[in-house]
XYZ file of C-alpha atoms in Angstrom:
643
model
C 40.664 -82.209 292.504
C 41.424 -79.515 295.272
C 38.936 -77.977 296.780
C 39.030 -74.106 296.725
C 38.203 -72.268 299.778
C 34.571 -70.904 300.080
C 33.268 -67.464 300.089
C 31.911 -65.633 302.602
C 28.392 -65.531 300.368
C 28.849 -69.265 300.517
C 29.214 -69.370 304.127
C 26.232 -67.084 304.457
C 23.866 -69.620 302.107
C 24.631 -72.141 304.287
C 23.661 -70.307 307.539
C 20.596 -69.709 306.019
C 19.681 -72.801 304.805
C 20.855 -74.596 308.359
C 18.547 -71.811 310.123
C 15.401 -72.343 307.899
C 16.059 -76.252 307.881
C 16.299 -76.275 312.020
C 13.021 -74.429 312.136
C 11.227 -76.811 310.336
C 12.474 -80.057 311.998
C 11.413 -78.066 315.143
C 7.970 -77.490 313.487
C 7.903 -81.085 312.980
C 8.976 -81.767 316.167
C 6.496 -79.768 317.630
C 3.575 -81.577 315.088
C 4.874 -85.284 316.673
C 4.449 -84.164 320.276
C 1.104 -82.924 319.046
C 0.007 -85.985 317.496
C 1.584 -87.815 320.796
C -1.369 -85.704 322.752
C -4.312 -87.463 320.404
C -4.372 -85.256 317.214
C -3.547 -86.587 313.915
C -4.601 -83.605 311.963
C -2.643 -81.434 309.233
C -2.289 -78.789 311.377
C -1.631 -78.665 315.241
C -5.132 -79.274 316.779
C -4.480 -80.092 319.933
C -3.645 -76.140 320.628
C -6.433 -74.890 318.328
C -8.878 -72.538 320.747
C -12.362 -72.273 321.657
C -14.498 -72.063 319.991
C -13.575 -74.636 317.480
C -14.629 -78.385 317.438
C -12.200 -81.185 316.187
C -13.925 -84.145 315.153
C -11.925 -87.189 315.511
C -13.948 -90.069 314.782
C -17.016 -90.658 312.449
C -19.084 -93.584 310.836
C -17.519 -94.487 307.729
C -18.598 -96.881 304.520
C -17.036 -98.490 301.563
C -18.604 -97.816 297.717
C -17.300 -101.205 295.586
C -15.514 -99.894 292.786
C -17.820 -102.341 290.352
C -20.855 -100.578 292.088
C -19.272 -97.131 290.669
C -21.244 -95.626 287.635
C -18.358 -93.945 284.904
C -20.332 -91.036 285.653
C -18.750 -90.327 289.194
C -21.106 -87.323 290.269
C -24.501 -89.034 289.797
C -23.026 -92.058 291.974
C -21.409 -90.191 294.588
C -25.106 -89.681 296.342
C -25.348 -90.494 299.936
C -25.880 -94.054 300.326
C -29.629 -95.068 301.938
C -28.700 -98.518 303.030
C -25.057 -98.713 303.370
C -23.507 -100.527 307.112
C -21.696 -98.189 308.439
C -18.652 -98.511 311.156
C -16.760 -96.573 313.254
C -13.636 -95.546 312.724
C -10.688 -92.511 314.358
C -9.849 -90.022 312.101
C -7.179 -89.038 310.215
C -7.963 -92.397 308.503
C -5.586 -94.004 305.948
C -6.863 -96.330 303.249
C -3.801 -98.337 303.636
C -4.532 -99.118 307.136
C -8.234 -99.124 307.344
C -9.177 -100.721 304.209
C -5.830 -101.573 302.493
C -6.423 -102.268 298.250
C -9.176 -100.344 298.103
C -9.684 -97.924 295.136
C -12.872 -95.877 294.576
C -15.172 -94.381 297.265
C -15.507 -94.008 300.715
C -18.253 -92.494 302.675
C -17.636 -90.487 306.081
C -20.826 -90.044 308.317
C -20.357 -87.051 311.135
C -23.418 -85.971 313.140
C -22.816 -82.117 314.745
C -22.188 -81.275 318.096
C -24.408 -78.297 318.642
C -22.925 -75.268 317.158
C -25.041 -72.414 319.390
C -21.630 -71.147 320.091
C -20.938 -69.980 316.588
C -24.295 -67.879 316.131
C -22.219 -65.000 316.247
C -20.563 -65.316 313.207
C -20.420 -67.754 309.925
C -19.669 -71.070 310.594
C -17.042 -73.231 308.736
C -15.980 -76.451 307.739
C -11.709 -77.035 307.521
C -10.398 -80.229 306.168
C -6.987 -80.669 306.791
C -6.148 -83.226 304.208
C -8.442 -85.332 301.757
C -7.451 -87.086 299.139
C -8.167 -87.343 296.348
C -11.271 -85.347 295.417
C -14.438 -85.184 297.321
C -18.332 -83.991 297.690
C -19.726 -83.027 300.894
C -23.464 -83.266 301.532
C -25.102 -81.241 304.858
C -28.687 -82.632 305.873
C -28.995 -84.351 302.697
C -28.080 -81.655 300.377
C -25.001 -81.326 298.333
C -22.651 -78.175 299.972
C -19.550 -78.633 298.060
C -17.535 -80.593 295.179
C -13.668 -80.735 295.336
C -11.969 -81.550 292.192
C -12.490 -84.129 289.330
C -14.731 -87.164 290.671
C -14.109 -89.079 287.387
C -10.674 -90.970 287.070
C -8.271 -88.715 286.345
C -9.626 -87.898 289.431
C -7.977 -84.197 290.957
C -4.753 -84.643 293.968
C -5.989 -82.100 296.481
C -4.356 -84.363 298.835
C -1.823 -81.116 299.792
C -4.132 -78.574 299.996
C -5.855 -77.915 302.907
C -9.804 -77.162 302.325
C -12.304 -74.692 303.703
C -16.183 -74.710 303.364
C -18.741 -72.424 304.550
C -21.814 -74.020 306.172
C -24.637 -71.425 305.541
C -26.904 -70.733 308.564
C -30.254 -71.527 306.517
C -28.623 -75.169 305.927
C -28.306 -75.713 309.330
C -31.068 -77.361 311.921
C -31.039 -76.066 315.167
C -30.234 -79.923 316.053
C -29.412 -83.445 314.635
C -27.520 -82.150 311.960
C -25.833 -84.722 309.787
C -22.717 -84.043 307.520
C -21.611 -87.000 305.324
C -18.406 -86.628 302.794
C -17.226 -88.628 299.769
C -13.876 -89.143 299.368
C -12.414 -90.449 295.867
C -9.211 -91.798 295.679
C -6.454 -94.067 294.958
C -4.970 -97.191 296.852
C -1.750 -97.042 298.375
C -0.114 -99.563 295.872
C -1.509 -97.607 292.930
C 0.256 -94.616 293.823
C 4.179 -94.021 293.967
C 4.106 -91.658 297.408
C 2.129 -92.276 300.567
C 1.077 -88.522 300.688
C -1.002 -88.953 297.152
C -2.601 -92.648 299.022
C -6.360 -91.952 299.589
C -7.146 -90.685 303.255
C -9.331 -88.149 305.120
C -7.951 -85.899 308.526
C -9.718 -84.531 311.608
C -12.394 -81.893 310.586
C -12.461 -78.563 312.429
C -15.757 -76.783 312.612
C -15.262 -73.044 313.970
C -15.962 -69.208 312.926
C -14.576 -69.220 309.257
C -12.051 -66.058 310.188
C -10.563 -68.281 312.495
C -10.578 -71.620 309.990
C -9.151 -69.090 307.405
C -5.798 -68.462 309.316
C -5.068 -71.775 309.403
C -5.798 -72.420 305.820
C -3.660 -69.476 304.997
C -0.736 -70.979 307.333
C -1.076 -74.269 305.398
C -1.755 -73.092 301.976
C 1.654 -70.689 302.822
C 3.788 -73.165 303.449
C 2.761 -76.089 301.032
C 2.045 -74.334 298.412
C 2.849 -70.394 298.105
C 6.572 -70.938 299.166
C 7.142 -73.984 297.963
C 6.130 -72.232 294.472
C 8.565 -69.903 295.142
C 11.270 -71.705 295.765
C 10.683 -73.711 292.431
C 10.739 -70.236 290.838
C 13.966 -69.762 291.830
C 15.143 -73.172 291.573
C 14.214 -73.234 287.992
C 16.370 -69.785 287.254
C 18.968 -70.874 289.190
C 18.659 -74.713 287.159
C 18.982 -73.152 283.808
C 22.068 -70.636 284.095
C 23.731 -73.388 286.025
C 23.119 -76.020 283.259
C 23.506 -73.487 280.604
C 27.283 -71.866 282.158
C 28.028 -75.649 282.628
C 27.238 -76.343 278.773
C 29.066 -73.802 277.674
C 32.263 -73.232 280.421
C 32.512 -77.113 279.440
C 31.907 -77.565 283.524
C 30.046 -81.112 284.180
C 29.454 -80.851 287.554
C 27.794 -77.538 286.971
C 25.543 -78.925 284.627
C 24.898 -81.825 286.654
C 24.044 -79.458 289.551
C 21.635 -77.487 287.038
C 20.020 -80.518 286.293
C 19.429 -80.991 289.920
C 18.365 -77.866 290.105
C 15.516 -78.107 287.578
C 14.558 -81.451 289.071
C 14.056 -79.751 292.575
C 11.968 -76.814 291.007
C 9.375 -79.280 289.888
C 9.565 -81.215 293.011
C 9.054 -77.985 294.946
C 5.919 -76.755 292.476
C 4.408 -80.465 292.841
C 2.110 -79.404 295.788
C 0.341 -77.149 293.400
C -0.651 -79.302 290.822
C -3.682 -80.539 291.096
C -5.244 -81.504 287.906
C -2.675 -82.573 285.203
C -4.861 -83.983 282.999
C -3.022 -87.233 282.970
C -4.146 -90.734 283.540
C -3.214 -92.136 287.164
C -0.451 -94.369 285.633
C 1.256 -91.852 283.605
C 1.199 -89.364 286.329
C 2.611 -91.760 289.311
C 5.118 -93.504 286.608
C 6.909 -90.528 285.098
C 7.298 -88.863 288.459
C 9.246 -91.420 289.865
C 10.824 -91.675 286.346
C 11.622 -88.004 286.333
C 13.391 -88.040 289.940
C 16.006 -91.360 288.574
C 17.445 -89.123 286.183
C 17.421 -86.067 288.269
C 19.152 -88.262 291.461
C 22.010 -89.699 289.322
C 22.864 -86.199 288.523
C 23.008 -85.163 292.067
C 25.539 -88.321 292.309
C 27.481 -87.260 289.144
C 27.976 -83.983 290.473
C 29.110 -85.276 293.799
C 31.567 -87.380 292.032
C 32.947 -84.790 289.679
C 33.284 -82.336 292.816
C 35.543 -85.268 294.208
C 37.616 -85.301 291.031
C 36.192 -88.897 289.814
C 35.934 -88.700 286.360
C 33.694 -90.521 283.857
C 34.048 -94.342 283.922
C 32.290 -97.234 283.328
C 30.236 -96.684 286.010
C 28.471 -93.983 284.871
C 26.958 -96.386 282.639
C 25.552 -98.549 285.280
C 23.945 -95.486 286.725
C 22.248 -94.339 283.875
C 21.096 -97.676 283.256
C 18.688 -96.902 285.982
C 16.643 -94.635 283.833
C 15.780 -97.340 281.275
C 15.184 -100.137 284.721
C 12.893 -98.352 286.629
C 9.989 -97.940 283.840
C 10.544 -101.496 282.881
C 9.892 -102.549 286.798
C 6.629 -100.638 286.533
C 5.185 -102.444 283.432
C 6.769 -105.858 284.956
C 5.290 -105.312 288.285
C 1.579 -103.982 287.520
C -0.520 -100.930 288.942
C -0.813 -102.733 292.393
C 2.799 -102.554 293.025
C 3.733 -99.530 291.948
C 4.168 -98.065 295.654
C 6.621 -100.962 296.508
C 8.667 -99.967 293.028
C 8.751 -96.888 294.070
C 9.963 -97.281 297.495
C 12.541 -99.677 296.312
C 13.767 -96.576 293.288
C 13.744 -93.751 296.293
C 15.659 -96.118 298.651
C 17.838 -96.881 296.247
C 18.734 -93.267 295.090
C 19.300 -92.371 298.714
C 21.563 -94.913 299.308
C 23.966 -94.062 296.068
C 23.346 -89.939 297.287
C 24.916 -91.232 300.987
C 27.646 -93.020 298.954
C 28.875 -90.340 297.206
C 28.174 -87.641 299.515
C 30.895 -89.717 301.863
C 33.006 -90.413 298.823
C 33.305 -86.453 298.424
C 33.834 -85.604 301.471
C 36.541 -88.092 301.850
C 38.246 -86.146 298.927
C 37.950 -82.860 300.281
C 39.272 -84.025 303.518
C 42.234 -86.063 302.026
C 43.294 -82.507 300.268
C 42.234 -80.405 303.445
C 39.638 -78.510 301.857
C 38.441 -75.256 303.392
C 34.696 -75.899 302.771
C 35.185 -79.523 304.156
C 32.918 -78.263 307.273
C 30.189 -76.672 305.474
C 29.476 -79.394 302.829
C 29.682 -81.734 305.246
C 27.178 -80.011 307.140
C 24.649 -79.299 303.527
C 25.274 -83.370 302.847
C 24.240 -83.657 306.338
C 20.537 -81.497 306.358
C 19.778 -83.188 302.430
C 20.224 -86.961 303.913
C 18.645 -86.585 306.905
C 15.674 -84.534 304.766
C 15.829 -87.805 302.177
C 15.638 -90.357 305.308
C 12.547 -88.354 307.106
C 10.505 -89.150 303.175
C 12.267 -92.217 303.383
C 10.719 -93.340 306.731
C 7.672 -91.131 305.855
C 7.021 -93.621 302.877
C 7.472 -96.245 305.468
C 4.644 -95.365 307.507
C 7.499 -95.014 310.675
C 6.418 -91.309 310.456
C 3.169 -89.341 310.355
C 2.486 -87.461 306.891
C 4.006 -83.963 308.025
C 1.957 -80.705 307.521
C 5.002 -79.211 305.782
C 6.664 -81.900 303.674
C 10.606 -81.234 303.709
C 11.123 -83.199 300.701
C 9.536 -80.490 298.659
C 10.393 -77.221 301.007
C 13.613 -78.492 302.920
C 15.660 -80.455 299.963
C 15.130 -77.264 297.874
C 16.329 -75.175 300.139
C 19.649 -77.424 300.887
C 20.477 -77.358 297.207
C 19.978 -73.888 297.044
C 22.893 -73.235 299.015
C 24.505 -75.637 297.485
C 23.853 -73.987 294.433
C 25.154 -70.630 296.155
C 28.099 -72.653 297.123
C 28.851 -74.169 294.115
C 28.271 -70.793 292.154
C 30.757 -69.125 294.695
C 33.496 -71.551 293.791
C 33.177 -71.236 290.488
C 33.548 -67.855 290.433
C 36.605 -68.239 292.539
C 38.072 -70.828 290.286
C 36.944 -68.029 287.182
C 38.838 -65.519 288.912
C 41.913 -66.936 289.640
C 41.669 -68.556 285.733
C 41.580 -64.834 284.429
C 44.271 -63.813 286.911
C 46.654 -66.787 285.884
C 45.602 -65.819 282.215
C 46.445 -62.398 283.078
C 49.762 -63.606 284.877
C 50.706 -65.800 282.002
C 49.930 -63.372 279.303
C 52.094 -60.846 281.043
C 55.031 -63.331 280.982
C 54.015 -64.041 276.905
C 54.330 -60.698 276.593
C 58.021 -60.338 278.447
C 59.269 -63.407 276.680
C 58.252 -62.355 273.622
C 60.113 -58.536 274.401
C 63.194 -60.342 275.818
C 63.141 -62.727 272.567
C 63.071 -59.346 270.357
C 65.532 -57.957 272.201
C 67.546 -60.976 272.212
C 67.565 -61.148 268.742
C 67.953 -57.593 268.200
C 71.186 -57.792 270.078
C 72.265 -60.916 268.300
C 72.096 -59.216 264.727
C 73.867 -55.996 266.347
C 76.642 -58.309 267.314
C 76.353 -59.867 263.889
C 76.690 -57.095 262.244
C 79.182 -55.521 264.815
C 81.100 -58.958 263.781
C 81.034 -58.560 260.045
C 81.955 -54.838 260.385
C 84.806 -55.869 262.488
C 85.710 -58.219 260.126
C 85.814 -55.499 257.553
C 87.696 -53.149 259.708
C 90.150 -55.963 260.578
C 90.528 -56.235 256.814
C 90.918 -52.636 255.872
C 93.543 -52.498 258.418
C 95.752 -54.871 257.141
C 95.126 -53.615 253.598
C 95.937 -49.803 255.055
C 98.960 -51.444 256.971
C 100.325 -54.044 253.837
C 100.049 -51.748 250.744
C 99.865 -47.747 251.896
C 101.762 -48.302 255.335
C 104.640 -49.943 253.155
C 104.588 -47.042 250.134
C 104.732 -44.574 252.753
C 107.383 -45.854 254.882
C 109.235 -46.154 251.416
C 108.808 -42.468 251.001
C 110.305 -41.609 254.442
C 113.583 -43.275 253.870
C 113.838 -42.578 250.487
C 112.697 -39.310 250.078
C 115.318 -36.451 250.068
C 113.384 -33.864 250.852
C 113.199 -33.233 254.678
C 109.412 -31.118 254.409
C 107.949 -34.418 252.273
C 109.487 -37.175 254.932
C 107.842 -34.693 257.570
C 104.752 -35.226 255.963
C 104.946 -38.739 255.071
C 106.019 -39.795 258.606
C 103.007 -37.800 259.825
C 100.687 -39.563 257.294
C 102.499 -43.023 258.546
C 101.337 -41.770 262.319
C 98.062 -40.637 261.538
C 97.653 -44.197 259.855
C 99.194 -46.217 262.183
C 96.565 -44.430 264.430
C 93.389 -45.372 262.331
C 94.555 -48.922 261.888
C 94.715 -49.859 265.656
C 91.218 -47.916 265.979
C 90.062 -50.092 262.821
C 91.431 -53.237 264.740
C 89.229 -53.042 267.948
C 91.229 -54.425 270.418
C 90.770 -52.542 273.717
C 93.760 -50.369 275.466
C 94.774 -50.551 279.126
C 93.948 -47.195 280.592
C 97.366 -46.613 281.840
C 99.421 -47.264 278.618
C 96.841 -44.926 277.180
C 97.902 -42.067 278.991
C 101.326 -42.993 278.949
C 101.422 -42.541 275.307
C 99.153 -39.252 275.054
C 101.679 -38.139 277.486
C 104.954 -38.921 275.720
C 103.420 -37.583 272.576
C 102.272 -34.219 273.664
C 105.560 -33.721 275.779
C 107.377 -34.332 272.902
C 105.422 -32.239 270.710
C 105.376 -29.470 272.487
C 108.820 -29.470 273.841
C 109.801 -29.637 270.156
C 107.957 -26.237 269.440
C 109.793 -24.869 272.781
C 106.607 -24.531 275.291
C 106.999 -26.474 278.548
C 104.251 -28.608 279.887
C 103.412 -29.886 283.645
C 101.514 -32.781 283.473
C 99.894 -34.197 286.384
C 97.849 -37.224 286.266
C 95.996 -40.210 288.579
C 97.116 -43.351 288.074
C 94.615 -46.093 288.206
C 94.315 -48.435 290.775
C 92.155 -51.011 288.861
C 93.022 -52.250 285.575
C 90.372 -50.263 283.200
C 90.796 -50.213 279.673
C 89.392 -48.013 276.661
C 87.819 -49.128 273.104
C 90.159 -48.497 270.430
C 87.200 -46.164 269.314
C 87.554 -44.012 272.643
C 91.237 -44.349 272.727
C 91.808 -43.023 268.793
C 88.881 -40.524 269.016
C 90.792 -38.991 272.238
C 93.817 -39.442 270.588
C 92.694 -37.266 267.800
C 91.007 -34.602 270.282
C 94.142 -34.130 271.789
C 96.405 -34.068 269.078
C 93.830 -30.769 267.761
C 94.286 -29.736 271.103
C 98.393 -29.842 270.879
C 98.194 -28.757 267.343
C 96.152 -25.214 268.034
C 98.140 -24.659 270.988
C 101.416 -24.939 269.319
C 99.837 -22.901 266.114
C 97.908 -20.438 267.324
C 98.355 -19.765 271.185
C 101.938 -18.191 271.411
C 101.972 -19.919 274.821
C 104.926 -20.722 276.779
C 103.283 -23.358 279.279
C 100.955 -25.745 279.245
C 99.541 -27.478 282.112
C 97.715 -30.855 281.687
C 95.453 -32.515 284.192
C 94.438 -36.075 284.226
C 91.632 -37.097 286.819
C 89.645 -40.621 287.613
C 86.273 -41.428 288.891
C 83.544 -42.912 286.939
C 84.559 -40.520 284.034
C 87.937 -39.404 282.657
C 89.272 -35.731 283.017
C 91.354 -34.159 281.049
C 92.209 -30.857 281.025
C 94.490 -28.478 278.976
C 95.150 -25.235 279.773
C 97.926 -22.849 277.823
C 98.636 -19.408 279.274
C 98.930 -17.977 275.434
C 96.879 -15.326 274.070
C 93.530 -16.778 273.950
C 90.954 -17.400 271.370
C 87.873 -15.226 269.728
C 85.001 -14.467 271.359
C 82.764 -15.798 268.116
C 83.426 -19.780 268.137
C 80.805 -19.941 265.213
C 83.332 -17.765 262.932
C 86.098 -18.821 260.623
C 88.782 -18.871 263.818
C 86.469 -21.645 265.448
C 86.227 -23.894 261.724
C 90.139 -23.446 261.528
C 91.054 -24.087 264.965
C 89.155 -27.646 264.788
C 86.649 -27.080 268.128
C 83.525 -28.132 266.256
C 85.696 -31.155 265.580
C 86.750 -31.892 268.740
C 83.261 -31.470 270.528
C 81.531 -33.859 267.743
C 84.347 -36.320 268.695
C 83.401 -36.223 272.141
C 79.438 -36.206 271.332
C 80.365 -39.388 269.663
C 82.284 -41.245 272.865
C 78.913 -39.426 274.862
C 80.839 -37.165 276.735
C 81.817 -33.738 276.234
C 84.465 -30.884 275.497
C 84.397 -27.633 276.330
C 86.120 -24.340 276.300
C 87.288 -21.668 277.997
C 89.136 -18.207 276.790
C 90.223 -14.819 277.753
C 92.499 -12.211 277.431
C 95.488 -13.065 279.971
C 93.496 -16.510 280.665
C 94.899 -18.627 277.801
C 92.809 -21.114 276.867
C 91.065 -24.248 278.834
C 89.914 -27.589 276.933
C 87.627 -29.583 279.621
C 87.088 -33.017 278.083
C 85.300 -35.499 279.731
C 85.500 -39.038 278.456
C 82.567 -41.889 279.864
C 84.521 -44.889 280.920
């Protein structure tokens, strides 16, 4: 499918994105070279100021999970004769006592903290997970979260304790912690794995930036972004549904997927056991990554196939892997599911952007640079899982990935507007055309039945002339050569004229201009020469052949023969001068030097003189005939024929 050229909003999503995404590999950049310097912690230690203490190493103990009581709290009591070891912090279950589910006990005797008199000391954990108690001298200061299984997954919030002054001993004070939580192969992400960081001691105003910087960025944005993730999910998927657009609905789906990978963060009690929690999680994301791959595939113009089948098949493996493979492995499952995804996300990313650059695709650059920030975001969680990378303060699946597929979203959305636009302007285009065809069609067939019917009436003309000519052409040529009286043969031979005249214009076949005038010419010569008036007629000849309708050519006919008629009846002229002209019209015009007509054309001289007769007969040819009089003028006939 060809790929239409992207917006400038597009454009300007992607700038964004690539801005926001470049800050935060610099950020963890930045945390690496930190941890290269000896800290570990959640947040960047090594630069934290005076006067705060990082501690970095403690004594540390293991509760057997068959020595746990079901009631968590009363068991989670400072042991009295536990061995304790030492051990650096942060400190990962899976590498300090891999398997291990349950409890774990962190011993920390305090530096002196006479530098803090001056304000109210705190406590900031970084990262613990799962839940925890903290004791101070032997007393219980704090419990975070649920301490019976389900037990609460704090592990991405940072925490912050006060340590009240009147708990405190001026020296030798002892703070232990409890941490609950759950072995790495019980688990389906390393982050949620059981684990404890550095602890900061320091003025709380200063602990409480940082927790406000950490509690920002893992949980207050990222709760934003699934906000808008989850509006932008549904009108995708829902304009999909309905604009019958797949890929739009499979980026929707996406869409939805990301919100809740974006709001996980914040969730810390779902009320679910540990299985159904980790299980449908990684259940959730199968579906949600095959529809990142559909979409890729359907931007590429690959339709559905049988292959689509084998992806979706997926869905019903990976839960059947989990109840094959047992809580232990359910990390390794995992692993194997994300890897996998990735994998099919880099295959059709490349298949895609082969397509767009086969068909030279404008927005071949920035997809390929979108397809570029979401892998390498998927293969930093993918070697995060693999314990090649530190667990990041800010994780950029849940903060970076969102943020890539809102642009893509933006993109997308830009596209399809484009591709809306240009279907209403085609609609628009073709509807126009409709609409001409359909007014050329009507006027097609509007002229078709006027030539039928200017056929048929032909046809009837055509027949009416030969009846005129057969049967009354014959009884009245009879009556000239038989008749003995010379004032009825006048009459009849006139009649025989007159007919002869109405036949040819009945007929319809077309004169050549110049026999035309030839024969108005002999006819009024000899007309009026036979009533004693002479007549100087000048006329062009034409240099074209042109040719008049045998409608113009009688209707003139008959306009001039009124013309001859009045003159010779009514004018007492002596001369008559007649003037033929050519250009797009024909000019004729007669002018007698007799005695003129009345004033009042509308009065019985103008009825009996014919001039309302001859002016209709030129209204009818579209042209025009007028008139001019005077006393010692004559009169002047103007007639002006359309050719």
């Amino acid at each position: 499918m060809p790929v239409p050229p992207p917006a400038r909003p597009a454009r300007v999503g992607w700038l964004a994105a690539g801005c926001l995404l470049v800050a935060m590999v610099l950020a963890l950049l930045m945390q690496g070279a930190a941890h290269a310097g000896g800290g570990r912690a959640g947040v960047s230690l090594a630069a934290v100021k005076k006067p705060l203490i990082v501690l970095r190493a403690a004594e540390t103990t293991t509760v057997p999970r068959q020595a746990e009581r079901p009631d968590a709290p009363a068991a989670l009591t400072p042991p009295a004769a536990a061995r304790y070891s030492a051990i650096a912090l942060p400190d990962e279950w899976a590498a300090s006592r891999p398997g291990h589910s349950g409890t774990a006990w962190y011993r920390f005797d305090l530096p002196s903290l006479a530098g803090l008199a001056s304000s109210l000391p705190g406590l900031y954990i970084p990262r613990v997970c799962s839940s925890y108690t903290v004791w101070l001298n032997g007393g219980l200061l704090h419990q975070g979260g649920r301490l019976v299984p389900p037990y609460s997954v704090l592990c991405y919030q940072a925490q912050l304790l006060s340590l009240p002054p009147a708990l405190l001993l001026d020296r030798g004070n002892r703070l232990e912690i409890a941490v609950v939580g759950h072995a790495l192969g019980e688990v389906t992400a390393r982050q949620r794995a059981a684990g404890l960081s550095e602890i900061v001691l320091g003025p709380q105003e200063q602990l409480l930036a940082l927790l406000d910087r950490h509690r920002f960025w893992n949980v207050t944005l990222g709760l934003a972004m699934a906000l808008m993730l989850l509006l932008a999910g549904v009108f995708a998927l829902g304009l999909g549904w309905m604009q019958r657009l797949p890929a739009l609905a499979y980026l929707g789906c996406v869409g939805l997927g990301a919100a809740a990978l974006s709001a996980r963060p914040g969730w810390t009690d779902t009320g679910l056991p540990l299985w159904a929690s980790e299980v449908l999680w990684t259940c959730v994301l199968v579906p949600v990554g095959i529809c990142g791959v559909q979409f890729l595939l359907r931007q590429a113009g690959i339709g559905p196939s049988r292959r689509d089948a084998l992806l979706w098949l997926q869905v019903l493996l990976v839960p059947a892997a989990f109840a094959i493979a047992g809580p232990q492995h359910r990390f390794a499952i995992a692993a194997a599911v994300y890897a996998l995804l990735v994998a099919e996300v880099i295959g059709a990313s490349l298949i895609y952007l082969r397509a767009s650059w086969l068909t030279q695709g404008r927005d071949f650059l920035a997809m390929a640079l979108g397809l570029a920030a979401m892998i390498l975001v998927l293969l930093i969680e993918v070697g995060i899982q693999d314990r090649a990378l530190d667990i990041p303060t800010v994780q950029p699946l849940h903060l970076a990935l969102p943020l890539v597929l809102m642009a893509l979203a933006v993109h997308a959305s830009t596209l399809w507007m484009q591709a809306l636009r240009q279907a209403k302007d085609s609609r628009r285009s073709v509807d126009a055309r409709v609409r001409e065809a359909v007014i050329e069609a009507e006027r097609l067939h509007a002229d078709q039945a006027d030539q039928r019917a200017e056929l048929m009436a032909q046809r009837e003309r055509k027949r009416i002339a030969s009846d005129l000519h057969d049967d009354l052409g014959a009884k009245l040529l009879t009556i000239v050569h038989t008749s003995g009286d010379e004032r009825i043969s006048t009459l009849a031979r006139e009649a025989l004229e007159e007919m002869r005249l109405s036949v040819r214009g009945l007929a319809g076949k077309a004169v050549q201009l110049g026999d035309a005038l030839a024969d108005w010419r002999s006819e009024t010569v000899g007309r009026l020469g036979e009533a004693g008036i002479q007549v100087d007629w000048l006329g062009d000849e034409p240099e074209l052949p042109r040719t008049l309708s045998a409608r113009t050519y009688v209707q003139t006919t008959r306009i001039l023969r009124e013309a001859v008629s009045n003159i010779i009846k009514h004018s007492g002229a002596s001369l008559c001068r007649v003037r033929c002209s050519l250009d797009a019209d024909l000019h004729i015009l007669i002018h007698d030097n007799g005695r003129g007509m009345p004033v009042q054309l509308d009065g019985p001289l103008d009825r009996g003189h014919g001039v309302s007769s001859m002016k209709n007969r030129a209204k009818q040819m579209q042209g025009q005939c007028l008139f001019e009089t005077g006393a010692g003028y004559g009169t002047a006939i103007r007639l002006t024929i359309p050719l």
